[in-house]
Amino acid sequence: MSRSSAEQRRRAPWRRGAPDEPGGVERYRRLLRVPGLRTTLVLGLLVKLPVIAIPMVLSLQVSLGLGRSLGSAGLVTGAWMLGVMAGAPVVGWAVDRAGLRPVLVLSAAAQAVFWAVAAGLSHPALVAGAMVSGVLLVPGSTVTRLVISANVPPEHQQAGFALDAVTSQLSYLAGPALGAVLATQTSTTTAAWSLGCVLVLGLATFAVRAPAGEAAVPDAADGGPDSRASAPEPAPPAGKAELVVRLLPMLICGFAAGMVSSGFELSLLGVMREQGEVQWVGLLITACGVYAVAGGVLYGALPVTLSPVAPVLLLGLATVPLGLVPDWRFLLAAVLPAAMLSAASFAATATACGRLATARTRGRTVGLYGAVVAGGNAAGAPLAGLTGGAGGPAAGFLAVGSTAVVLALLAWLLRFTRLSSVRPLVSQEG
């Protein structure tokens, strides 16, 4: 293939697989034959559930356990989220330098200490402890993405990252509800201890499975990675600036997807409150989770690999008009495209970042991606809340949707400029 035709293929909004590359259910069958991947996905879900429940449990600990205001609760959860966002690149750097096992051991120890004493801390100590806990946390998604990036053959990675997005959506459906039930039906102390036990158990199990030494990710423990995935990578090591430049379009798309995800729920609540139908919010959010699971599964089964710009752009466009839907029954159907595209957007951006990673930069790549998604989550709700308060509930959907469209177009422009034409990090790109 000539250089010009290879460049055109690299810049295409989608890339068709090889002629013998399967689609549909067969993609998942071949993916799940990768040794140890099924166990990794289950363990990832085990860690994701308590992590997703942490903001709820912390909020209830402050409001019920300490008897303080919702503003005080928001300060604690905000400190934890800030810690996660700031710690993700640091954790990624540490994985690249020391390997995954020692990082997981440190994280498990830190979480064990914090959650053992969290229920007895004063508010200032809880703010500080939550931030430190967030910095030292290795989320389940981070480990799962590292495994998929390193151990899954490139032709199966789209399906792998799609399943990671699906398990994340399942965690969002179950995690906060479980945390709320534990805190309200037993006690906030029981909720904190239970959450900590599950989290530490998951991290410790991952640590046992992780190889010692320089290997950055678990070996998919049951039998070793596929030979194609473990073959030496031809790309030379990239500098920090070059790594960020190559990842920048994907990171922008990841930020946009995270922003829509958090702003979506708050905007939905505002619209339902304006319509006087707040009692149906739970049903709508559950429906969005089910739609997202379906969207992630369908995306992973596609016979082509989409540029992350496409689903994020469509996600923004599908979100913009939702505030104009006049009745919750119509809204139940109207949210389907945006909800399905949400999981597809996370899967597409994670796939693109994973394919750009090398053995020397895998931790930093996954860490940067996790940080920008967390940053998008932190930015989406305030953006929707401020615009919704000033211009009505429909303005929240308009703000987060249009911002996602702008960011997707910016990523598309960067992808087609010289900024994304620097020396490639790997031989192929999604």
Coordinates of C-alpha atoms in Angstrom, one line a residue:
M1 CA 0.0 0.0 0.0
S2 CA 1.4 3.4 -0.9
R3 CA 2.0 6.1 1.7
S4 CA -0.8 8.3 0.4
S5 CA -3.3 5.5 0.4
A6 CA -2.2 4.4 3.9
E7 CA -2.6 8.0 5.1
Q8 CA -6.1 8.2 3.6
R9 CA -7.1 5.0 5.3
R10 CA -5.7 6.3 8.6
R11 CA -7.8 9.4 8.3
A12 CA -11.0 7.8 7.3
P13 CA -13.9 8.1 9.7
W14 CA -14.2 4.3 9.8
R15 CA -11.9 1.4 9.1
R16 CA -13.2 -1.9 7.7
G17 CA -11.8 -5.1 9.2
A18 CA -9.9 -7.8 7.3
P19 CA -12.0 -9.9 5.0
D20 CA -12.0 -12.8 7.4
E21 CA -12.7 -10.6 10.4
P22 CA -16.1 -11.5 12.0
G23 CA -18.9 -9.3 13.0
G24 CA -21.9 -9.7 15.2
V25 CA -22.0 -12.4 17.9
E26 CA -18.9 -14.1 16.5
R27 CA -16.8 -11.1 17.5
Y28 CA -17.7 -11.6 21.1
R29 CA -17.1 -15.4 20.9
R30 CA -13.6 -14.9 19.6
L31 CA -13.0 -12.1 22.1
L32 CA -14.0 -14.2 25.1
R33 CA -11.6 -17.0 24.0
V34 CA -8.7 -14.7 25.0
P35 CA -7.4 -16.5 28.1
G36 CA -8.5 -14.9 31.4
L37 CA -10.5 -12.1 29.8
R38 CA -13.8 -13.2 31.2
T39 CA -12.4 -13.3 34.7
T40 CA -10.9 -9.8 34.2
L41 CA -14.3 -8.4 33.1
V42 CA -16.0 -9.9 36.1
L43 CA -13.3 -8.6 38.5
G44 CA -13.5 -5.2 36.8
L45 CA -17.3 -5.1 37.5
L46 CA -16.6 -6.1 41.1
V47 CA -14.3 -3.0 41.5
K48 CA -16.5 -0.7 39.4
L49 CA -19.6 -1.3 41.6
P50 CA -18.2 0.1 44.8
V51 CA -16.4 2.9 43.0
I52 CA -19.6 4.1 41.3
A53 CA -21.3 3.9 44.7
I54 CA -18.7 6.0 46.5
P55 CA -20.2 9.5 45.8
M56 CA -23.6 8.3 47.1
V57 CA -22.1 6.6 50.2
L58 CA -20.0 9.7 51.0
S59 CA -22.9 12.0 50.6
L60 CA -25.1 10.0 52.9
Q61 CA -22.2 9.7 55.4
V62 CA -22.1 13.5 55.6
S63 CA -25.8 14.2 55.5
L64 CA -27.0 11.4 57.7
G65 CA -24.0 10.3 59.7
L66 CA -22.7 13.8 60.4
G67 CA -26.0 15.6 60.1
R68 CA -24.6 18.3 57.8
S69 CA -25.9 20.1 54.8
L70 CA -26.0 18.9 51.2
G71 CA -23.4 21.5 50.4
S72 CA -21.0 19.9 52.9
A73 CA -21.7 16.5 51.3
G74 CA -21.0 18.0 47.9
L75 CA -17.6 19.3 49.2
V76 CA -16.6 15.8 50.2
T77 CA -17.7 14.1 47.0
G78 CA -16.1 16.9 45.0
A79 CA -12.8 16.4 46.8
W80 CA -12.9 12.7 46.0
M81 CA -13.7 13.3 42.3
L82 CA -10.9 15.9 42.2
G83 CA -8.5 13.3 43.7
V84 CA -9.5 10.6 41.1
M85 CA -9.0 13.1 38.3
A86 CA -5.6 14.3 39.5
G87 CA -4.5 10.8 40.5
A88 CA -5.3 9.0 37.2
P89 CA -2.2 10.2 35.3
V90 CA 0.0 9.7 38.4
V91 CA -1.3 6.1 38.7
G92 CA -0.7 5.6 35.0
W93 CA 2.9 6.9 35.3
A94 CA 3.5 4.6 38.3
V95 CA 2.2 1.6 36.4
D96 CA 4.6 2.3 33.5
R97 CA 7.5 2.7 35.9
A98 CA 6.9 0.0 38.5
G99 CA 4.3 -2.4 37.1
L100 CA 0.7 -2.9 38.0
R101 CA 1.1 -5.2 41.0
P102 CA 2.8 -2.8 43.4
V103 CA 0.4 0.0 42.4
L104 CA -2.6 -2.2 43.1
V105 CA -1.2 -3.3 46.4
L106 CA -0.6 0.4 47.4
S107 CA -4.1 1.3 46.2
A108 CA -5.8 -1.6 48.1
A109 CA -3.9 -0.7 51.3
A110 CA -4.9 3.0 51.0
Q111 CA -8.6 2.1 50.4
A112 CA -8.6 -0.3 53.3
V113 CA -7.3 2.4 55.7
F114 CA -9.7 5.1 54.5
W115 CA -12.9 3.1 54.4
A116 CA -12.1 1.4 57.8
V117 CA -12.1 4.9 59.5
A118 CA -14.3 7.0 57.2
A119 CA -17.4 6.6 59.3
G120 CA -15.7 8.0 62.3
L121 CA -14.0 11.0 60.7
S122 CA -15.0 14.7 61.2
H123 CA -16.0 16.7 58.2
P124 CA -12.6 18.4 57.5
A125 CA -10.8 15.0 58.0
L126 CA -13.3 13.3 55.6
V127 CA -12.7 16.0 52.9
A128 CA -8.9 15.4 53.2
G129 CA -9.2 11.6 53.4
A130 CA -11.6 11.4 50.4
M131 CA -9.2 13.4 48.3
V132 CA -6.2 11.1 49.2
S133 CA -8.4 8.0 48.6
G134 CA -9.3 9.3 45.2
V135 CA -5.7 10.0 44.2
L136 CA -4.6 6.5 45.2
L137 CA -7.5 4.7 43.7
V138 CA -7.0 2.4 40.7
P139 CA -10.5 2.1 39.2
G140 CA -11.8 -1.1 37.7
S141 CA -12.0 0.5 34.3
T142 CA -8.4 1.4 34.4
V143 CA -7.3 -2.2 35.0
T144 CA -9.7 -3.6 32.5
R145 CA -8.6 -1.2 29.8
L146 CA -4.9 -2.0 30.5
V147 CA -5.6 -5.7 30.1
I148 CA -7.6 -5.2 26.8
S149 CA -5.0 -2.9 25.4
A150 CA -2.1 -5.3 26.1
N151 CA -3.5 -8.7 25.9
V152 CA -6.4 -8.6 23.3
P153 CA -5.5 -8.8 19.6
P154 CA -6.2 -5.5 17.8
E155 CA -9.0 -7.0 15.7
H156 CA -10.9 -7.8 18.9
Q157 CA -10.2 -4.7 20.9
Q158 CA -13.3 -2.8 19.8
A159 CA -15.5 -5.6 21.2
G160 CA -13.4 -5.7 24.3
F161 CA -13.7 -2.0 25.0
A162 CA -17.4 -2.2 24.2
L163 CA -17.8 -4.9 27.0
D164 CA -15.9 -2.6 29.3
A165 CA -18.3 0.2 28.6
V166 CA -21.3 -2.2 29.1
T167 CA -20.0 -3.3 32.5
S168 CA -19.5 0.3 33.5
Q169 CA -23.2 1.0 32.5
L170 CA -24.3 -1.9 34.6
S171 CA -22.3 -0.5 37.5
Y172 CA -24.0 2.8 37.1
L173 CA -27.4 1.1 37.2
A174 CA -26.7 -0.9 40.4
G175 CA -23.9 0.8 42.3
P176 CA -25.6 4.0 43.7
A177 CA -28.8 2.1 44.5
L178 CA -26.9 -0.5 46.5
G179 CA -25.0 2.2 48.4
A180 CA -28.2 4.0 49.2
V181 CA -30.0 0.9 50.3
L182 CA -27.1 -0.1 52.6
A183 CA -26.8 3.4 54.1
T184 CA -30.5 4.0 54.7
Q185 CA -31.7 0.5 55.7
T186 CA -28.7 -0.4 57.9
S187 CA -26.3 2.5 58.7
T188 CA -23.8 4.7 57.0
T189 CA -21.0 2.9 58.9
T190 CA -22.2 -0.5 57.5
A191 CA -22.3 1.0 54.0
A192 CA -18.8 2.4 54.3
W193 CA -17.3 -0.8 55.6
S194 CA -19.2 -3.0 53.0
L195 CA -18.1 -0.7 50.2
G196 CA -14.5 -0.8 51.4
C197 CA -14.4 -4.6 51.8
V198 CA -15.7 -5.2 48.2
L199 CA -13.3 -2.6 46.8
V200 CA -10.2 -3.9 48.6
L201 CA -11.2 -7.5 47.7
G202 CA -11.4 -6.6 44.0
L203 CA -8.1 -4.6 44.0
A204 CA -6.3 -7.4 46.0
T205 CA -7.5 -10.1 43.6
F206 CA -6.3 -8.0 40.6
A207 CA -3.0 -7.6 42.4
V208 CA -2.6 -11.4 42.8
R209 CA -3.3 -11.9 39.1
A210 CA -0.9 -9.2 38.0
P211 CA 2.7 -10.3 37.1
A212 CA 5.6 -9.1 39.0
G213 CA 8.4 -7.1 37.5
E214 CA 8.1 -4.8 34.5
A215 CA 4.9 -6.1 33.0
A216 CA 2.4 -3.4 33.2
V217 CA -0.8 -5.4 33.0
P218 CA -2.2 -8.8 34.2
D219 CA -1.3 -11.7 32.0
A220 CA -4.9 -12.6 31.6
A221 CA -3.8 -15.2 34.2
D222 CA -5.4 -18.4 33.0
G223 CA -2.9 -19.0 30.2
G224 CA -1.1 -16.0 28.9
P225 CA -2.0 -13.5 26.2
D226 CA -2.5 -14.1 22.6
S227 CA 0.8 -14.2 20.7
R228 CA -0.3 -11.5 18.4
A229 CA -1.0 -9.2 21.3
S230 CA 2.2 -10.0 23.1
A231 CA 4.5 -9.6 20.1
P232 CA 7.1 -6.8 20.5
E233 CA 5.8 -3.5 19.4
P234 CA 7.8 -1.8 16.7
A235 CA 7.1 1.7 17.7
P236 CA 9.9 3.6 19.4
P237 CA 9.2 5.3 22.7
A238 CA 7.3 8.6 22.5
G239 CA 8.1 11.7 24.5
K240 CA 5.5 13.1 26.8
A241 CA 4.6 16.0 24.5
E242 CA 4.3 13.7 21.5
L243 CA 2.1 11.2 23.4
V244 CA -0.3 14.0 24.4
V245 CA -0.4 15.4 20.8
R246 CA -1.2 12.0 19.3
L247 CA -3.9 11.4 21.9
L248 CA -5.4 14.9 22.0
P249 CA -8.3 14.3 19.5
M250 CA -9.3 11.1 21.4
L251 CA -8.9 12.8 24.8
I252 CA -11.2 15.7 23.6
C253 CA -13.8 13.1 22.6
G254 CA -13.5 11.3 25.9
F255 CA -14.0 14.6 27.8
A256 CA -17.1 15.4 25.7
A257 CA -18.6 11.9 26.3
G258 CA -18.0 12.2 30.0
M259 CA -19.5 15.7 30.1
V260 CA -22.7 14.6 28.3
S261 CA -23.0 11.6 30.6
S262 CA -23.1 13.7 33.8
G263 CA -25.0 16.7 32.4
F264 CA -27.6 14.4 30.8
E265 CA -29.0 13.2 34.2
L266 CA -29.2 16.6 35.7
S267 CA -30.9 18.0 32.6
L268 CA -33.4 15.1 32.7
L269 CA -34.2 15.8 36.3
G270 CA -34.8 19.5 35.5
V271 CA -37.2 18.7 32.6
M272 CA -39.1 16.2 34.6
R273 CA -39.5 18.7 37.5
E274 CA -40.8 21.4 35.2
Q275 CA -43.3 18.9 33.8
G276 CA -44.4 17.9 37.3
E277 CA -43.4 14.3 36.7
V278 CA -40.4 13.9 39.0
Q279 CA -41.7 10.4 40.1
W280 CA -40.8 9.0 36.7
V281 CA -37.1 10.1 36.8
G282 CA -36.0 6.8 38.1
L283 CA -37.7 4.9 35.3
L284 CA -36.1 7.2 32.7
I285 CA -32.6 6.9 34.1
T286 CA -33.0 3.1 34.3
A287 CA -34.2 3.1 30.7
C288 CA -31.2 5.1 29.7
G289 CA -28.9 2.6 31.3
V290 CA -30.6 -0.3 29.5
Y291 CA -30.4 1.6 26.2
A292 CA -26.7 2.3 26.9
V293 CA -26.0 -1.4 27.5
A294 CA -27.7 -2.3 24.2
G295 CA -25.7 0.5 22.4
G296 CA -22.4 -0.8 23.8
V297 CA -23.1 -4.4 22.7
L298 CA -24.2 -3.3 19.2
Y299 CA -21.1 -1.1 18.8
G300 CA -18.8 -3.9 19.7
A301 CA -20.4 -6.1 17.1
L302 CA -19.9 -3.7 14.2
P303 CA -17.8 -5.0 11.3
V304 CA -16.0 -1.6 11.1
T305 CA -14.0 0.5 13.5
L306 CA -15.4 4.0 13.8
S307 CA -13.3 7.1 14.5
P308 CA -14.3 8.3 18.0
V309 CA -15.4 11.6 16.5
A310 CA -18.4 10.0 14.8
P311 CA -20.3 8.6 17.8
V312 CA -19.4 11.7 20.0
L313 CA -20.7 14.1 17.3
L314 CA -23.9 12.1 16.9
L315 CA -24.2 11.9 20.7
G316 CA -24.1 15.7 20.9
L317 CA -26.6 16.1 18.1
A318 CA -29.0 13.6 19.7
T319 CA -28.8 15.4 23.1
V320 CA -29.5 18.9 21.9
P321 CA -33.3 18.7 21.3
L322 CA -34.3 16.5 24.2
G323 CA -35.4 19.4 26.4
L324 CA -38.1 20.2 23.9
V325 CA -39.9 16.8 24.3
P326 CA -43.3 17.7 26.0
D327 CA -44.2 14.5 27.8
W328 CA -42.2 11.9 29.8
R329 CA -43.7 9.1 27.7
F330 CA -42.3 10.5 24.5
L331 CA -39.1 11.3 26.3
L332 CA -38.8 7.6 27.2
A333 CA -38.4 6.9 23.5
A334 CA -36.6 10.1 22.6
V335 CA -33.6 9.4 24.9
L336 CA -32.9 6.1 23.2
P337 CA -30.4 7.4 20.5
A338 CA -28.4 9.5 22.9
A339 CA -28.2 6.8 25.5
M340 CA -27.1 4.1 23.0
L341 CA -24.5 6.5 21.6
S342 CA -23.2 7.2 25.1
A343 CA -21.8 3.7 25.6
A344 CA -20.6 3.6 21.9
S345 CA -18.7 6.9 22.5
F346 CA -16.9 5.6 25.5
A347 CA -16.0 2.3 23.7
A348 CA -14.8 4.2 20.6
T349 CA -12.6 6.6 22.5
A350 CA -11.1 3.9 24.7
T351 CA -10.4 1.7 21.6
A352 CA -8.6 4.6 19.8
C353 CA -6.5 5.4 22.9
G354 CA -5.7 1.7 23.5
R355 CA -4.5 1.2 20.0
L356 CA -2.1 4.2 20.3
A357 CA -0.5 2.9 23.4
T358 CA 2.8 1.0 23.6
A359 CA 4.2 -1.1 26.3
R360 CA 6.1 1.9 27.6
T361 CA 3.2 4.3 27.5
R362 CA 0.2 2.1 28.2
G363 CA -0.2 3.2 31.8
R364 CA 0.1 6.9 31.0
T365 CA -2.3 6.6 28.0
V366 CA -5.0 4.8 30.1
G367 CA -4.4 7.2 33.0
L368 CA -4.7 10.3 30.8
Y369 CA -7.9 8.9 29.3
G370 CA -9.4 8.2 32.7
A371 CA -8.5 11.7 33.9
V372 CA -10.2 13.5 31.0
V373 CA -13.3 11.3 31.3
A374 CA -13.4 12.2 35.0
G375 CA -12.9 15.8 34.1
G376 CA -15.8 15.7 31.7
N377 CA -18.0 14.1 34.4
A378 CA -17.0 16.9 36.8
A379 CA -17.8 19.6 34.2
G380 CA -21.1 18.3 32.7
A381 CA -23.3 18.6 35.8
P382 CA -22.3 22.2 36.6
L383 CA -22.7 23.2 33.0
A384 CA -26.2 21.7 32.8
G385 CA -27.2 23.1 36.1
L386 CA -26.0 26.7 35.5
T387 CA -27.5 26.9 32.0
G388 CA -30.7 25.1 33.1
G389 CA -31.1 27.6 36.0
A390 CA -30.6 30.6 33.7
G391 CA -32.5 29.5 30.6
G392 CA -34.9 26.7 31.7
P393 CA -34.4 22.9 31.8
A394 CA -34.2 22.6 28.0
A395 CA -31.1 24.8 28.1
G396 CA -29.2 22.1 30.0
F397 CA -29.6 19.6 27.2
L398 CA -28.8 22.3 24.6
A399 CA -25.6 23.3 26.5
V400 CA -24.1 19.9 27.0
G401 CA -25.1 18.6 23.6
S402 CA -23.8 21.6 21.6
T403 CA -20.6 21.7 23.6
A404 CA -20.1 18.0 22.7
V405 CA -20.7 18.9 19.0
V406 CA -18.1 21.7 19.1
L407 CA -15.6 19.5 20.9
A408 CA -16.1 16.6 18.4
L409 CA -15.6 19.0 15.5
L410 CA -12.4 20.4 17.2
A411 CA -11.1 16.8 17.6
W412 CA -11.9 16.1 13.9
L413 CA -9.9 19.2 12.8
L414 CA -7.0 18.2 15.0
R415 CA -7.1 14.8 13.6
F416 CA -6.7 16.1 10.1
T417 CA -4.0 18.7 10.7
R418 CA -0.3 18.3 11.1
L419 CA -0.8 18.0 14.9
S420 CA -1.9 14.4 14.4
S421 CA 0.7 13.7 11.7
V422 CA 3.7 13.2 14.0
R423 CA 5.6 10.0 14.2
P424 CA 3.1 7.2 14.9
L425 CA 3.2 5.4 18.2
V426 CA 2.0 2.1 16.8
S427 CA 1.7 0.6 13.4
Q428 CA -2.1 0.8 13.2
E429 CA -4.8 3.1 14.5
G430 CA -8.5 2.8 15.0

